mmCIF file of C-alpha atoms and ligand atoms in Angstrom:
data_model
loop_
_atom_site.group_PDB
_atom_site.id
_atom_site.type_symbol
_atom_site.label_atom_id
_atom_site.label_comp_id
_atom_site.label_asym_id
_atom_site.label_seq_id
_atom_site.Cartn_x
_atom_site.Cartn_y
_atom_site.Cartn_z
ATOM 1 C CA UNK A 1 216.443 186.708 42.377
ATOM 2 C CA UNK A 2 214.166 187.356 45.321
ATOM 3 C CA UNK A 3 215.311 189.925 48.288
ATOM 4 C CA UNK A 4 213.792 189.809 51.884
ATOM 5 C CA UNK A 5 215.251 192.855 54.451
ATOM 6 C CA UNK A 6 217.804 193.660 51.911
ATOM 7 C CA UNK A 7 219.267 190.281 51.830
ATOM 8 C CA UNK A 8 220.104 188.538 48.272
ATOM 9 C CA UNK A 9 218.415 185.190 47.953
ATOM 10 C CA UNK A 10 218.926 182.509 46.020
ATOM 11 C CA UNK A 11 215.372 181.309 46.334
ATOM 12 C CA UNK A 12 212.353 181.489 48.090
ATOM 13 C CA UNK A 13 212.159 178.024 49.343
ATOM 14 C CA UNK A 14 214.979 175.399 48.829
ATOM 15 C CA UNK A 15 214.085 171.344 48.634
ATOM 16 C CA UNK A 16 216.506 169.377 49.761
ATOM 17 C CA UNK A 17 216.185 165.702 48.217
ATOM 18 C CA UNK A 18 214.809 165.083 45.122
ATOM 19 C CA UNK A 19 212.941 161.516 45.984
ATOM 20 C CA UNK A 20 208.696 161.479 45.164
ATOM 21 C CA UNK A 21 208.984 163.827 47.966
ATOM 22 C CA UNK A 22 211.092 166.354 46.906
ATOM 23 C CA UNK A 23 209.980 166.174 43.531
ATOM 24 C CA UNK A 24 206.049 166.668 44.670
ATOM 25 C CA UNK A 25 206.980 169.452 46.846
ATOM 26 C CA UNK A 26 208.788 171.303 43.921
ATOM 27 C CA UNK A 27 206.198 170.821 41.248
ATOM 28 C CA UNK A 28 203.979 172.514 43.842
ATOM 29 C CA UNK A 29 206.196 175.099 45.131
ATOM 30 C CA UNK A 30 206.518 175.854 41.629
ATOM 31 C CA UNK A 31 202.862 176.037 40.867
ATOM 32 C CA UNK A 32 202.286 178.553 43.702
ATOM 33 C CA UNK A 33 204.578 180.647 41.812
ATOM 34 C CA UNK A 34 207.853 180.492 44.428
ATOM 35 C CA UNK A 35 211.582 180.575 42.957
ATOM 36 C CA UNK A 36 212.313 177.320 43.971
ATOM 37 C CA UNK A 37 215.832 175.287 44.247
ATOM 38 C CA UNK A 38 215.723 171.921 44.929
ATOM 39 C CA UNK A 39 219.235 170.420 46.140
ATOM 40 C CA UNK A 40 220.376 166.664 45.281
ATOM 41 C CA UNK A 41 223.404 164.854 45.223
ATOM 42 C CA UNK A 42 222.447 161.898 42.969
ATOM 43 C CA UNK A 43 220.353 161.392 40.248
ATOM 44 C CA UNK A 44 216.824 162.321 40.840
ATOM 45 C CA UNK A 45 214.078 159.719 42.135
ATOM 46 C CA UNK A 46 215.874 158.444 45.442
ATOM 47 C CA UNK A 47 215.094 154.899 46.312
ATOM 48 C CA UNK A 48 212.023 154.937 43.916
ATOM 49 C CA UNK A 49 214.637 154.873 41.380
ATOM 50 C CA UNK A 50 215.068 151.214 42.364
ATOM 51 C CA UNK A 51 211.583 150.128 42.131
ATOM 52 C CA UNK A 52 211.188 147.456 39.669
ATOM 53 C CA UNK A 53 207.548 148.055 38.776
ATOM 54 C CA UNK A 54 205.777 150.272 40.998
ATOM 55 C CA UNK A 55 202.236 148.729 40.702
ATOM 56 C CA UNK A 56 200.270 150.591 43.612
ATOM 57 C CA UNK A 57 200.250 153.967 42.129
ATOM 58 C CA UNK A 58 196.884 155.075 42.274
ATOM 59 C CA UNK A 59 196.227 156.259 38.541
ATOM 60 C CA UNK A 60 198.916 154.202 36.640
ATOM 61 C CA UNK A 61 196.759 150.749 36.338
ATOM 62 C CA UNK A 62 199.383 148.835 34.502
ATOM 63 C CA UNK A 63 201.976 150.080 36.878
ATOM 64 C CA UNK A 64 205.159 152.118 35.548
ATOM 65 C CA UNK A 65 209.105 151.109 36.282
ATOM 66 C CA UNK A 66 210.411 153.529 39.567
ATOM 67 C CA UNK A 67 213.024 154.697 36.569
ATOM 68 C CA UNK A 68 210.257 155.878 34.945
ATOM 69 C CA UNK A 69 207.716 157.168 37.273
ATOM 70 C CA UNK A 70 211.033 159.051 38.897
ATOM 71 C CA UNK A 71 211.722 160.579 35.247
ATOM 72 C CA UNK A 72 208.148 161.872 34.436
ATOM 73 C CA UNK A 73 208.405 163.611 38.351
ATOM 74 C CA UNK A 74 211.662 165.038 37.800
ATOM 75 C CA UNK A 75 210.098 166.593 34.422
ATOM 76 C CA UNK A 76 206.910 167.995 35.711
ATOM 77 C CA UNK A 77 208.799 169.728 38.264
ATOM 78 C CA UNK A 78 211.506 171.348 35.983
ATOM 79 C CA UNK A 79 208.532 172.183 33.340
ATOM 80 C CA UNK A 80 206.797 174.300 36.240
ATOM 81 C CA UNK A 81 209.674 176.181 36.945
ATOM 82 C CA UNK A 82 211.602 174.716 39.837
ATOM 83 C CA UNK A 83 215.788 174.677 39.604
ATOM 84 C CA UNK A 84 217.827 171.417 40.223
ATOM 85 C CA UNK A 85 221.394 171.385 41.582
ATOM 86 C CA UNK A 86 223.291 168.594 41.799
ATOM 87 C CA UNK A 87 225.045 169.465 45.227
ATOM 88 C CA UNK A 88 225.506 168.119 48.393
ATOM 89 C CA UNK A 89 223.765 170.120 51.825
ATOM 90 C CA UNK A 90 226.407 170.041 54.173
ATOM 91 C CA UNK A 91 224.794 171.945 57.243
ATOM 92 C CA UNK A 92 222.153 174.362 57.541
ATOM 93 C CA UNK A 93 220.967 177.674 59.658
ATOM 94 C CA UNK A 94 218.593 180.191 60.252
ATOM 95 C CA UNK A 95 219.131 184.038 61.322
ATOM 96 C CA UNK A 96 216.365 186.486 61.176
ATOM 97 C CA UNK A 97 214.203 184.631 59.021
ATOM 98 C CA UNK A 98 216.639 183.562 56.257
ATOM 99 C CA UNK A 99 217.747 180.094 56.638
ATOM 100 C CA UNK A 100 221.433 179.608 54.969
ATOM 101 C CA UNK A 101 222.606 176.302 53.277
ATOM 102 C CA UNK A 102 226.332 175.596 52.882
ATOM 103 C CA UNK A 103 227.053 173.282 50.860
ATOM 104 C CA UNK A 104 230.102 170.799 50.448
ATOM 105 C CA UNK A 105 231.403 172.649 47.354
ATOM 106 C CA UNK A 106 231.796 175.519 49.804
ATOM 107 C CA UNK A 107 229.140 177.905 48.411
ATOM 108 C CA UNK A 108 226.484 179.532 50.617
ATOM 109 C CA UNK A 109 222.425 179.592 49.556
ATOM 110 C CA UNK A 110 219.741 181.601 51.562
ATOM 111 C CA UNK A 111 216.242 180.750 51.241
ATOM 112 C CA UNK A 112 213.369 181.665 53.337
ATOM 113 C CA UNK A 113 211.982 178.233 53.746
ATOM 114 C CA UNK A 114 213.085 174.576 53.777
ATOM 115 C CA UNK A 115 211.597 171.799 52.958
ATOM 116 C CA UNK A 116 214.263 168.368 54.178
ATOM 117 C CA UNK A 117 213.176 165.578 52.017
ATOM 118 C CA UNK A 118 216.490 163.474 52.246
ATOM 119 C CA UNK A 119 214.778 160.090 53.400
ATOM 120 C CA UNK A 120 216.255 157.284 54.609
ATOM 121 C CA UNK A 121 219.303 155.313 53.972
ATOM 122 C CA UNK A 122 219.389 151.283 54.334
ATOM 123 C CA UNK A 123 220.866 149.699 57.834
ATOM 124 C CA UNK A 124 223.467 147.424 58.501
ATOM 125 C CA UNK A 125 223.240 144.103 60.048
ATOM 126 C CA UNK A 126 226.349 144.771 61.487
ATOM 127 C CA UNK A 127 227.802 141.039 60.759
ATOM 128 C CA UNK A 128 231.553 140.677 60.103
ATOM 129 C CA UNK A 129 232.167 140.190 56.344
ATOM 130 C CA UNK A 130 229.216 142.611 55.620
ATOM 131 C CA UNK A 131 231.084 145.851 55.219
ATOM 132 C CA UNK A 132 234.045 143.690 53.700
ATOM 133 C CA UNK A 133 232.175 141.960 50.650
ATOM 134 C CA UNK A 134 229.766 145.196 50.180
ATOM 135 C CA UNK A 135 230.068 145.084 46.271
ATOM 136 C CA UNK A 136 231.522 141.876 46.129
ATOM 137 C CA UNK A 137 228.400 139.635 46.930
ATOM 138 C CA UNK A 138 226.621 141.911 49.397
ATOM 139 C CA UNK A 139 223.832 144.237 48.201
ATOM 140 C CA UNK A 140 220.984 146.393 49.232
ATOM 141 C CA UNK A 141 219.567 146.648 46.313
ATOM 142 C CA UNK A 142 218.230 144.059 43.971
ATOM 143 C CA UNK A 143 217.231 145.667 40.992
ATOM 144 C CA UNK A 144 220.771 146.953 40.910
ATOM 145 C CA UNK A 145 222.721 143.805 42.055
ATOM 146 C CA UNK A 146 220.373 141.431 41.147
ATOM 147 C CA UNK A 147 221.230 140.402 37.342
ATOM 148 C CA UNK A 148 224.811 140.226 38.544
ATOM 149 C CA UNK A 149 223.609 136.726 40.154
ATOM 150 C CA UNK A 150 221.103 135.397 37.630
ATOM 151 C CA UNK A 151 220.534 132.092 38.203
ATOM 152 C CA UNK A 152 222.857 131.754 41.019
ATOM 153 C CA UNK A 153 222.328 130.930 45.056
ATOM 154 C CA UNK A 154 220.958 134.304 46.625
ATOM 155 C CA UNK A 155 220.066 134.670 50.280
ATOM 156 C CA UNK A 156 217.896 137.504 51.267
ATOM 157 C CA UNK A 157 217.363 139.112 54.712
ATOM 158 C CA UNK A 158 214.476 140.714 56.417
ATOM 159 C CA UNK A 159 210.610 140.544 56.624
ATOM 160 C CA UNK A 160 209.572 143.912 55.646
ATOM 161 C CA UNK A 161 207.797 145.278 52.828
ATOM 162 C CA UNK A 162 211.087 145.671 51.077
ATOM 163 C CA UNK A 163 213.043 142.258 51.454
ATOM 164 C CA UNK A 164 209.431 140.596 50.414
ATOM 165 C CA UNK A 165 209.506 142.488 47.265
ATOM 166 C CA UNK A 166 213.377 142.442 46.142
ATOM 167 C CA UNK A 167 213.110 138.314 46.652
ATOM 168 C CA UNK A 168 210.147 138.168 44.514
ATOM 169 C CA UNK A 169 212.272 140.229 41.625
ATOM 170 C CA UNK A 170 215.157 138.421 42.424
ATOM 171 C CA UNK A 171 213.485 134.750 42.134
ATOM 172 C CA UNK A 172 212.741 136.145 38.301
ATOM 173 C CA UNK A 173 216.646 135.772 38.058
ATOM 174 C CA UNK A 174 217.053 132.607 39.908
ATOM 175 C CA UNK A 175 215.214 129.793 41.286
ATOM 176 C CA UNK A 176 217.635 129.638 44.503
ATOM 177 C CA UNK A 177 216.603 132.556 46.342
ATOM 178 C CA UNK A 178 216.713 131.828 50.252
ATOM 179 C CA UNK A 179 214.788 134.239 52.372
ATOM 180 C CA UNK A 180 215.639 134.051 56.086
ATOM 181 C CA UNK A 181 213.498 136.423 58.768
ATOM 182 C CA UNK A 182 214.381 136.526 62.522
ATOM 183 C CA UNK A 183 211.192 135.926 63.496
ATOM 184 C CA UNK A 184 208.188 133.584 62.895
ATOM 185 C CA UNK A 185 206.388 135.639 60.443
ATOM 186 C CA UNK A 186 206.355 138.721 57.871
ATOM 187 C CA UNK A 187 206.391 142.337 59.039
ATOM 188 C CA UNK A 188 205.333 142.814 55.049
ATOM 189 C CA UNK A 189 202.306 143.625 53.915
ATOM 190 C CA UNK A 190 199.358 140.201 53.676
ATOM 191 C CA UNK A 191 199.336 140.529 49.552
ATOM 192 C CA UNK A 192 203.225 140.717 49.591
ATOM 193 C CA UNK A 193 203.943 138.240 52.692
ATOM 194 C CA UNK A 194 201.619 135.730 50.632
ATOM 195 C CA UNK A 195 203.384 135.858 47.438
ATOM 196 C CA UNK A 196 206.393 135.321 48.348
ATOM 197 C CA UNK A 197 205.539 132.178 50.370
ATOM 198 C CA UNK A 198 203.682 131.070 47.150
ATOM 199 C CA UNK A 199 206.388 131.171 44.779
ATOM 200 C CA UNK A 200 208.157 128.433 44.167
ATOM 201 C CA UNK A 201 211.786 129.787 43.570
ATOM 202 C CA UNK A 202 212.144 131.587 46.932
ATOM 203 C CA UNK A 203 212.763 129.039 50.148
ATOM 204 C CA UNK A 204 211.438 131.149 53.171
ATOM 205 C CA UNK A 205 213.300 130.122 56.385
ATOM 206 C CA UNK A 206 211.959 132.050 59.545
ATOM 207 C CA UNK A 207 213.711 132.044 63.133
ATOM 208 C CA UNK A 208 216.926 132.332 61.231
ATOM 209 C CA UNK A 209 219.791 135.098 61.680
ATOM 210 C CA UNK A 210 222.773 135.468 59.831
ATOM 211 C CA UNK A 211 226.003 135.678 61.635
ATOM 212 C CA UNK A 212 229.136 136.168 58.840
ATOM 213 C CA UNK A 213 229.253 136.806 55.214
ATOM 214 C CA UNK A 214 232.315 134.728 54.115
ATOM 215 C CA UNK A 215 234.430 134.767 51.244
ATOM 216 C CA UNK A 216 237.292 135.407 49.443
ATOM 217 C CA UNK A 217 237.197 137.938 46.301
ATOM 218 C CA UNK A 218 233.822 137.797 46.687
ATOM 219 C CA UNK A 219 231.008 136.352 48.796
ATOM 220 C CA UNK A 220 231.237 132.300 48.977
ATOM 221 C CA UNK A 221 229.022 131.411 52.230
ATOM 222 C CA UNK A 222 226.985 132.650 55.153
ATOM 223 C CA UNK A 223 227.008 131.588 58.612
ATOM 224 C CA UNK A 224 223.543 131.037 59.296
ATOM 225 C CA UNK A 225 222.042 130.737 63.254
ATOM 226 C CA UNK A 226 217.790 129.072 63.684
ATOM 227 C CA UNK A 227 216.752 130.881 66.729
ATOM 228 C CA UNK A 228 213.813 128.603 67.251
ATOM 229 C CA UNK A 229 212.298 132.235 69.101
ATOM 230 C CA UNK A 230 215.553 132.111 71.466
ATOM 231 C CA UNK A 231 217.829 134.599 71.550
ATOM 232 C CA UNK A 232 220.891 134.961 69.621
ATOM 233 C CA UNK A 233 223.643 133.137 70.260
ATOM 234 C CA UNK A 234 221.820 129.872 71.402
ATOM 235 C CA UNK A 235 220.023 128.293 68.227
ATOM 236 C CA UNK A 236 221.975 125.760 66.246
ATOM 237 C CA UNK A 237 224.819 127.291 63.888
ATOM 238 C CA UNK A 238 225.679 126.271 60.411
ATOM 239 C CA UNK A 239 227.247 127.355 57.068
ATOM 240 C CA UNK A 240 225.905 127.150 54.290
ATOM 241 C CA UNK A 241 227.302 128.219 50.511
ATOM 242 C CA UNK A 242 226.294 131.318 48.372
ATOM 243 C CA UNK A 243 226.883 133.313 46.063
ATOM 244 C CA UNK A 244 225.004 136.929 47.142
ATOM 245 C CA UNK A 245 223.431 138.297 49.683
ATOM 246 C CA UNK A 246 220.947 141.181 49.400
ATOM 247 C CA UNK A 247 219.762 142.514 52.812
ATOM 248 C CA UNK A 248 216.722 144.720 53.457
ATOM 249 C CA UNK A 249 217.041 145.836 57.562
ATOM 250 C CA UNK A 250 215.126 148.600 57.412
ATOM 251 C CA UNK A 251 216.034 152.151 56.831
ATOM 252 C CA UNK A 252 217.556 155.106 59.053
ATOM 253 C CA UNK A 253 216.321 158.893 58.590
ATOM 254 C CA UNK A 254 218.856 161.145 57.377
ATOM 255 C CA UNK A 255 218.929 163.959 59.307
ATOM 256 C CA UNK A 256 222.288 164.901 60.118
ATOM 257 C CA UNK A 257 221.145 167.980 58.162
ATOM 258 C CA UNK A 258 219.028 169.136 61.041
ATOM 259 C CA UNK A 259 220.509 168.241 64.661
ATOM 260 C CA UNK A 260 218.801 170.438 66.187
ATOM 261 C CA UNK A 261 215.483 169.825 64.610
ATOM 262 C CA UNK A 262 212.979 167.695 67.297
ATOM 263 C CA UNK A 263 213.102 164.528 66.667
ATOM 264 C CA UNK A 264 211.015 161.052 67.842
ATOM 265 C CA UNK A 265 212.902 157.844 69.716
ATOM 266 C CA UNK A 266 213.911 156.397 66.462
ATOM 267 C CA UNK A 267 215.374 159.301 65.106
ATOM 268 C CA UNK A 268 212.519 160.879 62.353
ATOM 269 C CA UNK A 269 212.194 164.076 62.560
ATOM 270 C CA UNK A 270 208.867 165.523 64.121
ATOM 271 C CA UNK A 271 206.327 167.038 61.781
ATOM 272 C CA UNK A 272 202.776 168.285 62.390
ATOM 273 C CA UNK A 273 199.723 168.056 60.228
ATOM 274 C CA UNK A 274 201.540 171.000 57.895
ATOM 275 C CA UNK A 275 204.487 168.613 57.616
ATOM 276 C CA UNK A 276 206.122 172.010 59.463
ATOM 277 C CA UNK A 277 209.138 171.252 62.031
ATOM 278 C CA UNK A 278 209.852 172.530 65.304
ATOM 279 C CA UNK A 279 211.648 175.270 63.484
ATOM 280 C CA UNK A 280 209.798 178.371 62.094
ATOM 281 C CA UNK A 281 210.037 177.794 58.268
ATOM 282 C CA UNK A 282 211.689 174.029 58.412
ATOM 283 C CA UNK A 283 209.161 171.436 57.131
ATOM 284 C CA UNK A 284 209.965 167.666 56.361
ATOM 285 C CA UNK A 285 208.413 165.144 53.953
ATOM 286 C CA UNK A 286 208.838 161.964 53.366
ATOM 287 C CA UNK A 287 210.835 159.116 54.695
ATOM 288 C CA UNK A 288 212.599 161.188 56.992
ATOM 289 C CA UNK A 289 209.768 162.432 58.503
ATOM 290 C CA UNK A 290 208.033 160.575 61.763
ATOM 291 C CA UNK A 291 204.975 158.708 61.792
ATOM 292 C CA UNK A 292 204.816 157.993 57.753
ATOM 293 C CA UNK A 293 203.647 155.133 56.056
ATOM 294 C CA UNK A 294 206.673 154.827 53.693
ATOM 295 C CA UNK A 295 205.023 154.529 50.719
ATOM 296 C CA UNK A 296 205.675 156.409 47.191
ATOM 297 C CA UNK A 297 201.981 157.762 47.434
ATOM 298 C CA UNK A 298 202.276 159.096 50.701
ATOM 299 C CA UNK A 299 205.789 160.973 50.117
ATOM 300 C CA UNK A 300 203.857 162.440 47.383
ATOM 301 C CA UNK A 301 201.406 163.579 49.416
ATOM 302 C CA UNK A 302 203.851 164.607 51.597
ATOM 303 C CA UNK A 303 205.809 166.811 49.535
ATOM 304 C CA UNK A 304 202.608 168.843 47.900
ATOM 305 C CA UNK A 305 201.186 169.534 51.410
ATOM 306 C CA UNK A 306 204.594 170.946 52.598
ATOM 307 C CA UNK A 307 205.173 173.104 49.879
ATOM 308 C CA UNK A 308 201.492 174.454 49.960
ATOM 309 C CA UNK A 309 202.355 174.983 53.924
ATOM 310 C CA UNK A 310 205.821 176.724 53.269
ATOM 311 C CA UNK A 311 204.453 178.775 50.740
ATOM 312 C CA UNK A 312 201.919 180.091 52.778
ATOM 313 C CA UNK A 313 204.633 180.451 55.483
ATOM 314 C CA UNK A 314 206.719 182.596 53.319
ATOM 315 C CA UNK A 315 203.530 184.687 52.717
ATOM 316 C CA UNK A 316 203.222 185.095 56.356
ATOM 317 C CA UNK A 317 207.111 186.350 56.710
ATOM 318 C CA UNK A 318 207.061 188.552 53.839
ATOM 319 C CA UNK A 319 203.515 190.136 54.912
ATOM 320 C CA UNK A 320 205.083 190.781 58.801
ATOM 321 C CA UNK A 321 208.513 192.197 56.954
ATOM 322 C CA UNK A 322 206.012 194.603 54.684
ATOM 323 C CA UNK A 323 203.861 196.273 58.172
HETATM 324 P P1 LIG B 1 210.961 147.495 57.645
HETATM 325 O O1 LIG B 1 209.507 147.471 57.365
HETATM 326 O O2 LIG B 1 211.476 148.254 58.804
HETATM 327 O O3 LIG B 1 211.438 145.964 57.783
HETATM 328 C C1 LIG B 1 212.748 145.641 58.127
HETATM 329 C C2 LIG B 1 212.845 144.145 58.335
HETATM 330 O O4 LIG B 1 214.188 143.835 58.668
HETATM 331 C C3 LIG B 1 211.957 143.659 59.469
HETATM 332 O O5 LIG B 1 211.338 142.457 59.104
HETATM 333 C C4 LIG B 1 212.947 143.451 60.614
HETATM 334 O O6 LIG B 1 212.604 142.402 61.457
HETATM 335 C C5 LIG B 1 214.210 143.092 59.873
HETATM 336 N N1 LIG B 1 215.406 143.477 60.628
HETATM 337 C C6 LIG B 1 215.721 144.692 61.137
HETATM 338 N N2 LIG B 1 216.917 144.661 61.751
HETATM 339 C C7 LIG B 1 217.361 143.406 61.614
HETATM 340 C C8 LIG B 1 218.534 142.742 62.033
HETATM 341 N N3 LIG B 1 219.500 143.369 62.703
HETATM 342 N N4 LIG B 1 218.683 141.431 61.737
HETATM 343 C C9 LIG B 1 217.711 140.777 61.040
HETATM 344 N N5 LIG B 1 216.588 141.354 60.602
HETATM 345 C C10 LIG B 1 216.418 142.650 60.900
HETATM 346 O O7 LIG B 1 211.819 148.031 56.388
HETATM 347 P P2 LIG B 1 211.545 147.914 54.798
HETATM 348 O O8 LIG B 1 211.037 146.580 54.429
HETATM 349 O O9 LIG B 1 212.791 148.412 54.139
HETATM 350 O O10 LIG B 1 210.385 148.958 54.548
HETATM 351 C C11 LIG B 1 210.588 150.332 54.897
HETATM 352 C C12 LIG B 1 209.308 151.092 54.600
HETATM 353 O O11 LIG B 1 209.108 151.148 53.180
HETATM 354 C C13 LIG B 1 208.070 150.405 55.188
HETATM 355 O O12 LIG B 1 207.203 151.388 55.677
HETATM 356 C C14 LIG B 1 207.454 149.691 54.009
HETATM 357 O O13 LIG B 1 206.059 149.534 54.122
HETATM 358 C C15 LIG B 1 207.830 150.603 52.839
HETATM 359 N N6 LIG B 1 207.944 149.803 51.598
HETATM 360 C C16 LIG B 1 206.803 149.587 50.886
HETATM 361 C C17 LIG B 1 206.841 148.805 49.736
HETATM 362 C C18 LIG B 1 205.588 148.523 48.964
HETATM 363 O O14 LIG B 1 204.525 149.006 49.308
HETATM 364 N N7 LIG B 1 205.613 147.740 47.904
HETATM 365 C C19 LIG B 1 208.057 148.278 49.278
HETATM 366 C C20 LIG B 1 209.210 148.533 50.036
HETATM 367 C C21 LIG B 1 209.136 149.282 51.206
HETATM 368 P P3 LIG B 1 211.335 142.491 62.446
HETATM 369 O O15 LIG B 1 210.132 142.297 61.581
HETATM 370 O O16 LIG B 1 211.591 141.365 63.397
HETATM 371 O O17 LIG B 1 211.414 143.832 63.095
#
């Protein structure tokens, strides 16, 4: 195991996160010939995992499933050297140049470099019922959830990138998928926006909020408000049956990881072209980092120009300790 000023580490650079970014940055950590740990607490791949058919991978024509694409990461990284542990960060710090990583299991790991890759987590709507019927009818994720409700009533929420594409897998279940948006058109991308208001099983409703997710063992209907552009609370309310409801609100960074880390308005943490923090030796990638375009492609990216940064970081450290 590498030593810097007589300490014991258990790496030279530790990943935390092991979504495209993660991954990325430990296949090139690896590369540059660094002992590298990379830290996860679920199964590899992160929310790419839940990609039906990712399909705007430049290089993979036909498109590959997330599963798969996820997979084939996780191996290339492990096949150029880098260590997985399936653990849980629980707080990190830094003293003279080695930053130290508790863990929930209670164990201690000391790197000389971090690279936070733990991306973002779905938001709440914040709606009685929601947190109630989670499991039981409510779902952020379709390709998970989704044949649980084939050919059943299915209301989706939000007019991202994300709620565009789940109701286009989900209307391959079911030709009663409902798509409500609180505004008057998509936040989603044109080609994704466009599809969904072409296909036939997916009724878009726009100016419409949902209010309550009812039920009894499990979801039954939604209390559904048309805004007509007004605010909440003064459109015309009614309820309406279902049988799932798979909302896609956005995501929040997680970086509880790194509170004292600078972050911007909405919470990402602050990176500059080296995907380096406002910490000596912290860099972020990824979802969780401000200012990405939260794409698969460009977590990649992010991940391989981190770990080339951090590596030449570490080179930096270890050349100062050396004079
Ligand atoms: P997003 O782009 O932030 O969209 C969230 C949607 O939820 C918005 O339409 C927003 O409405 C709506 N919303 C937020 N809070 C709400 C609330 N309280 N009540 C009702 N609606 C609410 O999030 P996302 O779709 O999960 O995408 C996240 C990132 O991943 C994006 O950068 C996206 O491009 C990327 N992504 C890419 C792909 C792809 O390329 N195929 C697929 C999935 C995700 P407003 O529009 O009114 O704000």
């Amino acid at each position: 195991m590498p030593q810097f000023k007589n300490v014991d580490l258990d790496a030279d650079i530790i990943i935390i996160g092991a979504g495209p970014a993660g991954l990325t940055a430990a296949q090139y950590a690896a590369r540059a010939n660094l002992n590298v740990l990379v830290l996860e607490q679920m199964a590899p791949g992160g929310q790419a995992l839940n990609i039906d058919l990712l399909e705007n991978y430049p290089g993979i024509a036909k498109g590959k499933p997330g599963m798969d694409f996820c997979d084939d990461l996780h191996r290339q990284a492990r096949e150029f050297g880098a260590s997985f542990l399936t653990e849980q960060a629980a707080s990190l710090k830094k003293a003279d140049d080695v930053f130290s990583v508790s863990l929930a299991s209670g164990k201690t790991l000391k790197a000389l470099a971090l690279i936070l890759a733990t991306g973002a987590k779905h938001r709440t709507l914040d709606i009685p019922g929601e947190a109630e019927f989670f499991g039981r009818g409510v779902s952020y994720c379709g390709t998970c959830d989704g044949p649980f409700f084939k050919n059943k009533k299915i209301f989706v929420v939000g007019g991202g990138d994300s709620a565009c594409d789940e109701a286009q897998y989900l209307a391959r279940l079911t030709d009663r998928v409902i798509l409500i948006h609180r505004r008057d058109r998509f936040r989603a991308q044109k080609a994704l926006a466009e599809r969904v208001l072409r296909n036939p099983h997916i009724e878009v409703r726009f100016n419409t909020v949902m209010n309550e997710i009812k039920g009894g063992q499990k979801v039954s209907s939604v209390v559904l408000e048309k805004t007509s552009g007004e605010c909440k609370g003064t459109g015309e309310i009614y309820e309406e049956e279902t049988d799932a409801v798979f909302i896609f609100s956005g995501m929040a960074p997680q970086t509880s990881l790194a509170p004292d880390v600078k972050k911007d308005g909405t919470g990402y943490i602050i990176v500059n072209q080296e995907m380096a923090a406002s910490v000596p030796g912290l860099f972020a990638a990824g979802d969780v980092r401000s200012g990405a375009f939260r794409q698969v492609i460009t977590a990649a990216g992010d991940g391989a120009a981190a770990a080339h940064f951090a590596a030449a970081y570490i080179d930096g450290i270890r050349g100062e300790a050396y004079t």
